[in-house]
Amino acid sequence: MIIVKLGGSVITDKSRLRTFRQETCERLAGELLAAKEGLVVVHGAGSFGHIEAKKHELHKGLKNEEQIEHVAKVQRDVRELNLKVIKTLIDGGIKAVSIPPAGAATFSACAVRSFDPDTFRSILDLGLTPVSFGDVVPDESMGFSICSGDLIMEALAKQFKPSLVVFCADVDGVFDSDPKDNKKARLIPRLDSSTLSKLKRTEPKRDDVTGSIYGKLERMLAIARNCEKCMIVNGNVPGRLEKAIRGQKVVSTVVLP
Ligand code: IP8
């Protein structure tokens, strides 16, 4: 099985509220056709989730009644994005079926408390492609919380032990400093926990409610322990996702357990 995350910074314009990047998503759908075994797609929320979730502090859980309306609105918005992704994938030849995170998992303290893989398995058995996404979810200890698509990726990897997990980001992989600020930043082709511990910790991005790149990398290390190969590729560069799926040499960071 192959699991691919389409990052929110790739399929949306993260700085402009609810802005879908249709052409990019169409191209990525075409690249996903290279998958010749069971495929699961997870996508991030991008500007359909993070901006409003941050504004109303939904990542902090239930603090006041005013937030409740925004739980509903952000849920609606990420479903709107999910529908756009599903439509684009189907038009591109991928038989995509939506599975919201709370349809397969329960959550407590921002973590997965239980995960039932049966829905994913049944959909895969039919030759369909399950598509899950980052969402606002009921949370046993916080009322509600934000479930990053990465959490679902980890739960899926633990259950299905995939051959390949690919994260499509808006950068070539992990760098030794932020490539958006520092032109001399160097790509780290292979990253393990000791490389990670030496990386400078950076603050989470301004409009991101699911944490710093450091936290995301720790999740990827957990995923790497449960699959044959886990890698980050630049989803904005045509052909990189396809090469990764085909097992060809590609500019990337491979995350090692
Ligand atoms: O973009 C975040 O999911 P992610 C979900 O996969 C929301 O981290 C609602 C902001």
PDB file of C-alpha atoms and ligand atoms in Angstrom:
ATOM      1  CA  MET A   1       0.000   0.000   0.000  1.00  0.00           C
ATOM      2  CA  ILE A   2       1.027   3.591  -0.682  1.00  0.00           C
ATOM      3  CA  ILE A   3      -0.136   6.516   1.464  1.00  0.00           C
ATOM      4  CA  VAL A   4       0.230  10.049   0.101  1.00  0.00           C
ATOM      5  CA  LYS A   5      -0.375  13.299   1.937  1.00  0.00           C
ATOM      6  CA  LEU A   6      -1.234  16.261  -0.253  1.00  0.00           C
ATOM      7  CA  GLY A   7      -0.083  19.132   1.954  1.00  0.00           C
ATOM      8  CA  GLY A   8      -2.431  22.046   2.534  1.00  0.00           C
ATOM      9  CA  SER A   9       0.334  24.420   1.411  1.00  0.00           C
ATOM     10  CA  VAL A  10       0.385  22.661  -1.973  1.00  0.00           C
ATOM     11  CA  ILE A  11      -3.314  22.219  -2.762  1.00  0.00           C
ATOM     12  CA  THR A  12      -4.368  25.610  -1.343  1.00  0.00           C
ATOM     13  CA  ASP A  13      -2.928  29.104  -1.199  1.00  0.00           C
ATOM     14  CA  LYS A  14      -2.308  29.153   2.545  1.00  0.00           C
ATOM     15  CA  SER A  15      -2.277  32.937   2.761  1.00  0.00           C
ATOM     16  CA  ARG A  16      -5.674  33.488   1.092  1.00  0.00           C
ATOM     17  CA  LEU A  17      -8.791  32.233   2.846  1.00  0.00           C
ATOM     18  CA  ARG A  18     -10.406  29.209   1.142  1.00  0.00           C
ATOM     19  CA  THR A  19      -8.328  29.385  -2.038  1.00  0.00           C
ATOM     20  CA  PHE A  20      -8.025  26.048  -3.821  1.00  0.00           C
ATOM     21  CA  ARG A  21      -5.154  25.430  -6.232  1.00  0.00           C
ATOM     22  CA  GLN A  22      -7.146  23.563  -8.864  1.00  0.00           C
ATOM     23  CA  GLU A  23      -4.407  23.149 -11.480  1.00  0.00           C
ATOM     24  CA  THR A  24      -1.876  21.872  -8.964  1.00  0.00           C
ATOM     25  CA  CYS A  25      -4.378  19.371  -7.635  1.00  0.00           C
ATOM     26  CA  GLU A  26      -5.197  18.215 -11.187  1.00  0.00           C
ATOM     27  CA  ARG A  27      -1.514  17.627 -11.909  1.00  0.00           C
ATOM     28  CA  LEU A  28      -1.037  15.732  -8.645  1.00  0.00           C
ATOM     29  CA  ALA A  29      -4.068  13.561  -9.468  1.00  0.00           C
ATOM     30  CA  GLY A  30      -2.319  12.631 -12.718  1.00  0.00           C
ATOM     31  CA  GLU A  31       0.879  11.778 -10.842  1.00  0.00           C
ATOM     32  CA  LEU A  32      -1.035   9.595  -8.363  1.00  0.00           C
ATOM     33  CA  LEU A  33      -2.101   7.376 -11.280  1.00  0.00           C
ATOM     34  CA  ALA A  34       1.427   5.929 -11.120  1.00  0.00           C
ATOM     35  CA  ALA A  35       0.396   4.006  -7.979  1.00  0.00           C
ATOM     36  CA  LYS A  36      -0.007   0.375  -8.948  1.00  0.00           C
ATOM     37  CA  GLU A  37      -1.012  -0.900  -5.502  1.00  0.00           C
ATOM     38  CA  GLY A  38      -3.631   0.140  -2.942  1.00  0.00           C
ATOM     39  CA  LEU A  39      -3.556   3.912  -2.516  1.00  0.00           C
ATOM     40  CA  VAL A  40      -4.754   6.052   0.386  1.00  0.00           C
ATOM     41  CA  VAL A  41      -4.726   9.850   0.076  1.00  0.00           C
ATOM     42  CA  VAL A  42      -4.822  12.257   3.018  1.00  0.00           C
ATOM     43  CA  HIS A  43      -4.899  15.997   2.490  1.00  0.00           C
ATOM     44  CA  GLY A  44      -4.196  18.964   4.710  1.00  0.00           C
ATOM     45  CA  ALA A  45      -6.631  21.796   5.420  1.00  0.00           C
ATOM     46  CA  GLY A  46      -4.551  24.723   4.161  1.00  0.00           C
ATOM     47  CA  SER A  47      -6.452  28.003   4.007  1.00  0.00           C
ATOM     48  CA  PHE A  48      -9.782  26.132   4.362  1.00  0.00           C
ATOM     49  CA  GLY A  49      -8.881  25.237   7.961  1.00  0.00           C
ATOM     50  CA  HIS A  50      -5.899  26.877   9.575  1.00  0.00           C
ATOM     51  CA  ILE A  51      -6.803  30.557   9.233  1.00  0.00           C
ATOM     52  CA  GLU A  52     -10.246  30.393  10.895  1.00  0.00           C
ATOM     53  CA  ALA A  53      -9.199  27.652  13.361  1.00  0.00           C
ATOM     54  CA  LYS A  54      -6.389  29.892  14.576  1.00  0.00           C
ATOM     55  CA  LYS A  55      -8.599  32.993  14.722  1.00  0.00           C
ATOM     56  CA  HIS A  56     -11.084  31.210  17.005  1.00  0.00           C
ATOM     57  CA  GLU A  57      -8.425  29.188  18.871  1.00  0.00           C
ATOM     58  CA  LEU A  58     -10.016  25.876  17.990  1.00  0.00           C
ATOM     59  CA  HIS A  59      -6.674  24.100  18.522  1.00  0.00           C
ATOM     60  CA  LYS A  60      -6.983  24.911  22.255  1.00  0.00           C
ATOM     61  CA  GLY A  61     -10.238  22.959  22.583  1.00  0.00           C
ATOM     62  CA  LEU A  62     -13.508  24.164  24.083  1.00  0.00           C
ATOM     63  CA  LYS A  63     -12.918  27.421  25.962  1.00  0.00           C
ATOM     64  CA  ASN A  64     -16.138  29.334  25.307  1.00  0.00           C
ATOM     65  CA  GLU A  65     -19.536  28.967  23.661  1.00  0.00           C
ATOM     66  CA  GLU A  66     -18.693  31.353  20.787  1.00  0.00           C
ATOM     67  CA  GLN A  67     -16.245  28.796  19.425  1.00  0.00           C
ATOM     68  CA  ILE A  68     -18.989  26.238  18.745  1.00  0.00           C
ATOM     69  CA  GLU A  69     -20.334  28.091  15.716  1.00  0.00           C
ATOM     70  CA  HIS A  70     -16.810  28.158  14.291  1.00  0.00           C
ATOM     71  CA  VAL A  71     -16.341  24.438  14.864  1.00  0.00           C
ATOM     72  CA  ALA A  72     -19.288  23.966  12.503  1.00  0.00           C
ATOM     73  CA  LYS A  73     -17.969  26.538  10.017  1.00  0.00           C
ATOM     74  CA  VAL A  74     -14.439  25.136   9.876  1.00  0.00           C
ATOM     75  CA  GLN A  75     -15.865  21.606   9.508  1.00  0.00           C
ATOM     76  CA  ARG A  76     -17.958  22.882   6.614  1.00  0.00           C
ATOM     77  CA  ASP A  77     -14.947  24.575   5.015  1.00  0.00           C
ATOM     78  CA  VAL A  78     -12.647  21.545   5.200  1.00  0.00           C
ATOM     79  CA  ARG A  79     -15.445  19.420   3.715  1.00  0.00           C
ATOM     80  CA  GLU A  80     -15.734  21.935   0.887  1.00  0.00           C
ATOM     81  CA  LEU A  81     -12.014  21.466   0.268  1.00  0.00           C
ATOM     82  CA  ASN A  82     -12.371  17.684   0.541  1.00  0.00           C
ATOM     83  CA  LEU A  83     -15.131  17.720  -2.068  1.00  0.00           C
ATOM     84  CA  LYS A  84     -12.942  19.767  -4.423  1.00  0.00           C
ATOM     85  CA  VAL A  85     -10.097  17.266  -3.951  1.00  0.00           C
ATOM     86  CA  ILE A  86     -12.438  14.277  -4.428  1.00  0.00           C
ATOM     87  CA  LYS A  87     -13.911  15.793  -7.619  1.00  0.00           C
ATOM     88  CA  THR A  88     -10.461  16.572  -8.998  1.00  0.00           C
ATOM     89  CA  LEU A  89      -9.169  13.079  -8.214  1.00  0.00           C
ATOM     90  CA  ILE A  90     -12.199  11.399  -9.801  1.00  0.00           C
ATOM     91  CA  ASP A  91     -11.912  13.598 -12.914  1.00  0.00           C
ATOM     92  CA  GLY A  92      -8.240  12.590 -13.037  1.00  0.00           C
ATOM     93  CA  GLY A  93      -9.067   8.878 -12.983  1.00  0.00           C
ATOM     94  CA  ILE A  94      -8.647   8.092  -9.260  1.00  0.00           C
ATOM     95  CA  LYS A  95     -11.738   6.402  -7.755  1.00  0.00           C
ATOM     96  CA  ALA A  96     -11.746   8.536  -4.619  1.00  0.00           C
ATOM     97  CA  VAL A  97     -14.069   8.058  -1.623  1.00  0.00           C
ATOM     98  CA  SER A  98     -14.109  10.428   1.353  1.00  0.00           C
ATOM     99  CA  ILE A  99     -13.523   9.227   4.935  1.00  0.00           C
ATOM    100  CA  PRO A 100     -13.562  12.029   7.544  1.00  0.00           C
ATOM    101  CA  PRO A 101     -11.205  11.287  10.467  1.00  0.00           C
ATOM    102  CA  ALA A 102     -14.007  11.068  13.052  1.00  0.00           C
ATOM    103  CA  GLY A 103     -15.598   8.342  10.905  1.00  0.00           C
ATOM    104  CA  ALA A 104     -12.691   6.030  11.710  1.00  0.00           C
ATOM    105  CA  ALA A 105     -11.161   7.324  14.952  1.00  0.00           C
ATOM    106  CA  THR A 106     -11.866   8.785  18.371  1.00  0.00           C
ATOM    107  CA  PHE A 107      -9.641  11.460  19.892  1.00  0.00           C
ATOM    108  CA  SER A 108      -8.432  12.591  23.299  1.00  0.00           C
ATOM    109  CA  ALA A 109      -5.997  15.396  24.154  1.00  0.00           C
ATOM    110  CA  CYS A 110      -5.257  16.018  20.449  1.00  0.00           C
ATOM    111  CA  ALA A 111      -4.214  12.384  19.984  1.00  0.00           C
ATOM    112  CA  VAL A 112      -5.899   9.382  18.394  1.00  0.00           C
ATOM    113  CA  ARG A 113      -7.520   7.342  21.199  1.00  0.00           C
ATOM    114  CA  SER A 114      -8.874   4.542  19.016  1.00  0.00           C
ATOM    115  CA  PHE A 115      -8.650   3.848  15.307  1.00  0.00           C
ATOM    116  CA  ASP A 116     -10.816   1.431  13.362  1.00  0.00           C
ATOM    117  CA  PRO A 117      -9.227   0.568  10.019  1.00  0.00           C
ATOM    118  CA  ASP A 118     -12.235  -1.412   8.721  1.00  0.00           C
ATOM    119  CA  THR A 119     -13.779   1.384   6.652  1.00  0.00           C
ATOM    120  CA  PHE A 120     -10.436   2.063   4.968  1.00  0.00           C
ATOM    121  CA  ARG A 121      -9.925  -1.668   4.394  1.00  0.00           C
ATOM    122  CA  SER A 122     -13.412  -2.224   2.905  1.00  0.00           C
ATOM    123  CA  ILE A 123     -13.029   0.732   0.569  1.00  0.00           C
ATOM    124  CA  LEU A 124      -9.581  -0.420  -0.536  1.00  0.00           C
ATOM    125  CA  ASP A 125     -10.897  -3.956  -1.091  1.00  0.00           C
ATOM    126  CA  LEU A 126     -13.414  -2.516  -3.565  1.00  0.00           C
ATOM    127  CA  GLY A 127     -10.564  -1.043  -5.591  1.00  0.00           C
ATOM    128  CA  LEU A 128     -11.423   2.469  -4.408  1.00  0.00           C
ATOM    129  CA  THR A 129      -9.083   5.114  -2.977  1.00  0.00           C
ATOM    130  CA  PRO A 130      -9.958   6.342   0.537  1.00  0.00           C
ATOM    131  CA  VAL A 131      -9.356  10.061   0.980  1.00  0.00           C
ATOM    132  CA  SER A 132      -9.145  11.492   4.505  1.00  0.00           C
ATOM    133  CA  PHE A 133      -8.183  14.978   5.645  1.00  0.00           C
ATOM    134  CA  GLY A 134      -7.277  17.307   8.506  1.00  0.00           C
ATOM    135  CA  ASP A 135     -10.435  18.260  10.415  1.00  0.00           C
ATOM    136  CA  VAL A 136     -11.989  19.576  13.639  1.00  0.00           C
ATOM    137  CA  VAL A 137     -12.994  16.501  15.646  1.00  0.00           C
ATOM    138  CA  PRO A 138     -14.796  15.644  18.899  1.00  0.00           C
ATOM    139  CA  ASP A 139     -12.191  15.219  21.646  1.00  0.00           C
ATOM    140  CA  GLU A 140     -12.914  13.349  24.886  1.00  0.00           C
ATOM    141  CA  SER A 141     -10.798  15.589  27.090  1.00  0.00           C
ATOM    142  CA  MET A 142     -10.977  18.917  25.233  1.00  0.00           C
ATOM    143  CA  GLY A 143     -14.499  18.952  23.838  1.00  0.00           C
ATOM    144  CA  PHE A 144     -13.106  19.268  20.333  1.00  0.00           C
ATOM    145  CA  SER A 145      -9.634  19.480  18.852  1.00  0.00           C
ATOM    146  CA  ILE A 146      -7.818  19.743  15.551  1.00  0.00           C
ATOM    147  CA  CYS A 147      -6.867  16.462  13.946  1.00  0.00           C
ATOM    148  CA  SER A 148      -4.021  17.064  11.515  1.00  0.00           C
ATOM    149  CA  GLY A 149      -3.993  14.848   8.453  1.00  0.00           C
ATOM    150  CA  ASP A 150      -0.585  13.729   9.784  1.00  0.00           C
ATOM    151  CA  LEU A 151      -2.301  12.045  12.771  1.00  0.00           C
ATOM    152  CA  ILE A 152      -4.412   9.996  10.373  1.00  0.00           C
ATOM    153  CA  MET A 153      -1.276   9.181   8.342  1.00  0.00           C
ATOM    154  CA  GLU A 154       0.362   7.808  11.488  1.00  0.00           C
ATOM    155  CA  ALA A 155      -2.692   5.744  12.480  1.00  0.00           C
ATOM    156  CA  LEU A 156      -2.920   4.351   8.933  1.00  0.00           C
ATOM    157  CA  ALA A 157       0.792   3.506   8.803  1.00  0.00           C
ATOM    158  CA  LYS A 158       0.611   1.660  12.138  1.00  0.00           C
ATOM    159  CA  GLN A 159      -2.331  -0.421  10.892  1.00  0.00           C
ATOM    160  CA  PHE A 160      -1.382  -1.093   7.284  1.00  0.00           C
ATOM    161  CA  LYS A 161       2.465  -1.051   7.336  1.00  0.00           C
ATOM    162  CA  PRO A 162       2.605   0.551   3.855  1.00  0.00           C
ATOM    163  CA  SER A 163       5.473   0.089   1.430  1.00  0.00           C
ATOM    164  CA  LEU A 164       5.665   3.836   0.826  1.00  0.00           C
ATOM    165  CA  VAL A 165       4.498   7.010   2.569  1.00  0.00           C
ATOM    166  CA  VAL A 166       4.957  10.300   0.692  1.00  0.00           C
ATOM    167  CA  PHE A 167       4.393  13.779   2.108  1.00  0.00           C
ATOM    168  CA  CYS A 168       3.939  16.400  -0.625  1.00  0.00           C
ATOM    169  CA  ALA A 169       5.154  19.722   0.761  1.00  0.00           C
ATOM    170  CA  ASP A 170       5.850  23.145  -0.759  1.00  0.00           C
ATOM    171  CA  VAL A 171       9.609  22.687  -0.283  1.00  0.00           C
ATOM    172  CA  ASP A 172      12.052  20.051  -1.583  1.00  0.00           C
ATOM    173  CA  GLY A 173      12.312  18.340   1.817  1.00  0.00           C
ATOM    174  CA  VAL A 174      13.912  19.181   5.168  1.00  0.00           C
ATOM    175  CA  PHE A 175      16.666  21.789   5.137  1.00  0.00           C
ATOM    176  CA  ASP A 176      19.324  22.637   7.713  1.00  0.00           C
ATOM    177  CA  SER A 177      17.723  26.115   7.947  1.00  0.00           C
ATOM    178  CA  ASP A 178      14.574  27.689   6.501  1.00  0.00           C
ATOM    179  CA  PRO A 179      15.032  27.790   2.695  1.00  0.00           C
ATOM    180  CA  LYS A 180      12.439  30.588   2.478  1.00  0.00           C
ATOM    181  CA  ASP A 181      14.662  32.872   4.606  1.00  0.00           C
ATOM    182  CA  ASN A 182      18.116  31.526   3.833  1.00  0.00           C
ATOM    183  CA  LYS A 183      19.275  30.986   0.231  1.00  0.00           C
ATOM    184  CA  LYS A 184      22.233  28.915   1.457  1.00  0.00           C
ATOM    185  CA  ALA A 185      20.002  26.409   3.261  1.00  0.00           C
ATOM    186  CA  ARG A 186      21.021  22.835   2.418  1.00  0.00           C
ATOM    187  CA  LEU A 187      18.649  19.964   1.766  1.00  0.00           C
ATOM    188  CA  ILE A 188      19.039  17.012   4.128  1.00  0.00           C
ATOM    189  CA  PRO A 189      18.595  13.946   1.870  1.00  0.00           C
ATOM    190  CA  ARG A 190      18.307  11.436   4.733  1.00  0.00           C
ATOM    191  CA  LEU A 191      16.972  12.378   8.139  1.00  0.00           C
ATOM    192  CA  ASP A 192      16.864  10.267  11.291  1.00  0.00           C
ATOM    193  CA  SER A 193      16.193  11.067  14.946  1.00  0.00           C
ATOM    194  CA  SER A 194      19.792  12.093  15.615  1.00  0.00           C
ATOM    195  CA  THR A 195      19.782  14.530  12.650  1.00  0.00           C
ATOM    196  CA  LEU A 196      16.443  15.830  13.894  1.00  0.00           C
ATOM    197  CA  SER A 197      17.736  16.464  17.413  1.00  0.00           C
ATOM    198  CA  LYS A 198      20.521  18.622  15.923  1.00  0.00           C
ATOM    199  CA  LEU A 199      18.111  20.780  13.887  1.00  0.00           C
ATOM    200  CA  LYS A 200      17.390  24.271  15.136  1.00  0.00           C
ATOM    201  CA  ARG A 201      13.835  24.386  16.519  1.00  0.00           C
ATOM    202  CA  THR A 202      11.692  26.965  14.769  1.00  0.00           C
ATOM    203  CA  GLU A 203       8.414  28.557  15.800  1.00  0.00           C
ATOM    204  CA  PRO A 204       5.215  27.208  14.204  1.00  0.00           C
ATOM    205  CA  LYS A 205       4.130  29.174  11.131  1.00  0.00           C
ATOM    206  CA  ARG A 206       1.873  32.105  11.892  1.00  0.00           C
ATOM    207  CA  ASP A 207      -1.340  30.674  10.468  1.00  0.00           C
ATOM    208  CA  ASP A 208      -0.755  27.017  11.267  1.00  0.00           C
ATOM    209  CA  VAL A 209      -2.629  25.346  14.116  1.00  0.00           C
ATOM    210  CA  THR A 210      -1.024  21.928  13.836  1.00  0.00           C
ATOM    211  CA  GLY A 211       2.400  22.775  15.134  1.00  0.00           C
ATOM    212  CA  SER A 212       5.976  23.310  14.090  1.00  0.00           C
ATOM    213  CA  ILE A 213       7.849  21.408  11.394  1.00  0.00           C
ATOM    214  CA  TYR A 214       9.754  19.766  14.276  1.00  0.00           C
ATOM    215  CA  GLY A 215       6.557  18.192  15.640  1.00  0.00           C
ATOM    216  CA  LYS A 216       5.574  17.086  12.137  1.00  0.00           C
ATOM    217  CA  LEU A 217       8.978  15.450  11.684  1.00  0.00           C
ATOM    218  CA  GLU A 218       8.618  13.548  14.943  1.00  0.00           C
ATOM    219  CA  ARG A 219       5.340  12.186  13.575  1.00  0.00           C
ATOM    220  CA  MET A 220       7.102  11.256  10.335  1.00  0.00           C
ATOM    221  CA  LEU A 221       9.753   9.366  12.322  1.00  0.00           C
ATOM    222  CA  ALA A 222       6.960   7.362  13.974  1.00  0.00           C
ATOM    223  CA  ILE A 223       5.536   6.684  10.500  1.00  0.00           C
ATOM    224  CA  ALA A 224       8.984   5.671   9.203  1.00  0.00           C
ATOM    225  CA  ARG A 225       9.078   2.955  11.882  1.00  0.00           C
ATOM    226  CA  ASN A 226       5.912   1.490  10.355  1.00  0.00           C
ATOM    227  CA  CYS A 227       6.608   1.542   6.616  1.00  0.00           C
ATOM    228  CA  GLU A 228       9.348   0.555   4.203  1.00  0.00           C
ATOM    229  CA  LYS A 229      10.044   4.095   3.001  1.00  0.00           C
ATOM    230  CA  CYS A 230       8.848   7.500   4.205  1.00  0.00           C
ATOM    231  CA  MET A 231       9.756  10.601   2.239  1.00  0.00           C
ATOM    232  CA  ILE A 232       9.020  14.289   1.737  1.00  0.00           C
ATOM    233  CA  VAL A 233       8.887  15.635  -1.816  1.00  0.00           C
ATOM    234  CA  ASN A 234       8.066  19.009  -3.306  1.00  0.00           C
ATOM    235  CA  GLY A 235       4.496  18.733  -4.616  1.00  0.00           C
ATOM    236  CA  ASN A 236       4.877  22.025  -6.486  1.00  0.00           C
ATOM    237  CA  VAL A 237       7.537  20.589  -8.789  1.00  0.00           C
ATOM    238  CA  PRO A 238       5.909  18.560 -11.588  1.00  0.00           C
ATOM    239  CA  GLY A 239       6.938  14.910 -11.667  1.00  0.00           C
ATOM    240  CA  ARG A 240       8.407  14.576  -8.162  1.00  0.00           C
ATOM    241  CA  LEU A 241       5.423  12.758  -6.647  1.00  0.00           C
ATOM    242  CA  GLU A 242       5.218  10.453  -9.652  1.00  0.00           C
ATOM    243  CA  LYS A 243       8.937   9.607  -9.439  1.00  0.00           C
ATOM    244  CA  ALA A 244       8.607   8.920  -5.704  1.00  0.00           C
ATOM    245  CA  ILE A 245       5.684   6.568  -6.352  1.00  0.00           C
ATOM    246  CA  ARG A 246       7.600   4.779  -9.131  1.00  0.00           C
ATOM    247  CA  GLY A 247      10.575   4.316  -6.787  1.00  0.00           C
ATOM    248  CA  GLN A 248      12.807   6.453  -9.025  1.00  0.00           C
ATOM    249  CA  LYS A 249      15.569   8.749  -7.837  1.00  0.00           C
ATOM    250  CA  VAL A 250      14.047  12.102  -6.853  1.00  0.00           C
ATOM    251  CA  VAL A 251      15.006  15.254  -4.929  1.00  0.00           C
ATOM    252  CA  SER A 252      13.557  14.577  -1.468  1.00  0.00           C
ATOM    253  CA  THR A 253      14.219  13.936   2.191  1.00  0.00           C
ATOM    254  CA  VAL A 254      13.897  10.296   3.167  1.00  0.00           C
ATOM    255  CA  VAL A 255      12.896   9.968   6.829  1.00  0.00           C
ATOM    256  CA  LEU A 256      14.641   7.013   8.484  1.00  0.00           C
ATOM    257  CA  PRO A 257      13.447   5.250  11.651  1.00  0.00           C
TER     258      PRO A 257
HETATM  259  O1  IP8 B   1      -3.416  20.713   7.520  1.00  0.00           O
HETATM  260  C1  IP8 B   1      -5.363  20.701   9.918  1.00  0.00           C
HETATM  261  O2  IP8 B   1      -4.899  19.596   9.194  1.00  0.00           O
HETATM  262  P1  IP8 B   1      -3.440  19.619   8.531  1.00  0.00           P
HETATM  263  C2  IP8 B   1      -6.885  20.680  10.111  1.00  0.00           C
HETATM  264  O3  IP8 B   1      -3.281  18.263   7.921  1.00  0.00           O
HETATM  265  C3  IP8 B   1      -7.517  21.990  10.419  1.00  0.00           C
HETATM  266  O4  IP8 B   1      -2.429  19.814   9.638  1.00  0.00           O
HETATM  267  C4  IP8 B   1      -8.967  22.003  10.568  1.00  0.00           C
HETATM  268  C5  IP8 B   1      -6.866  23.104  10.566  1.00  0.00           C
END
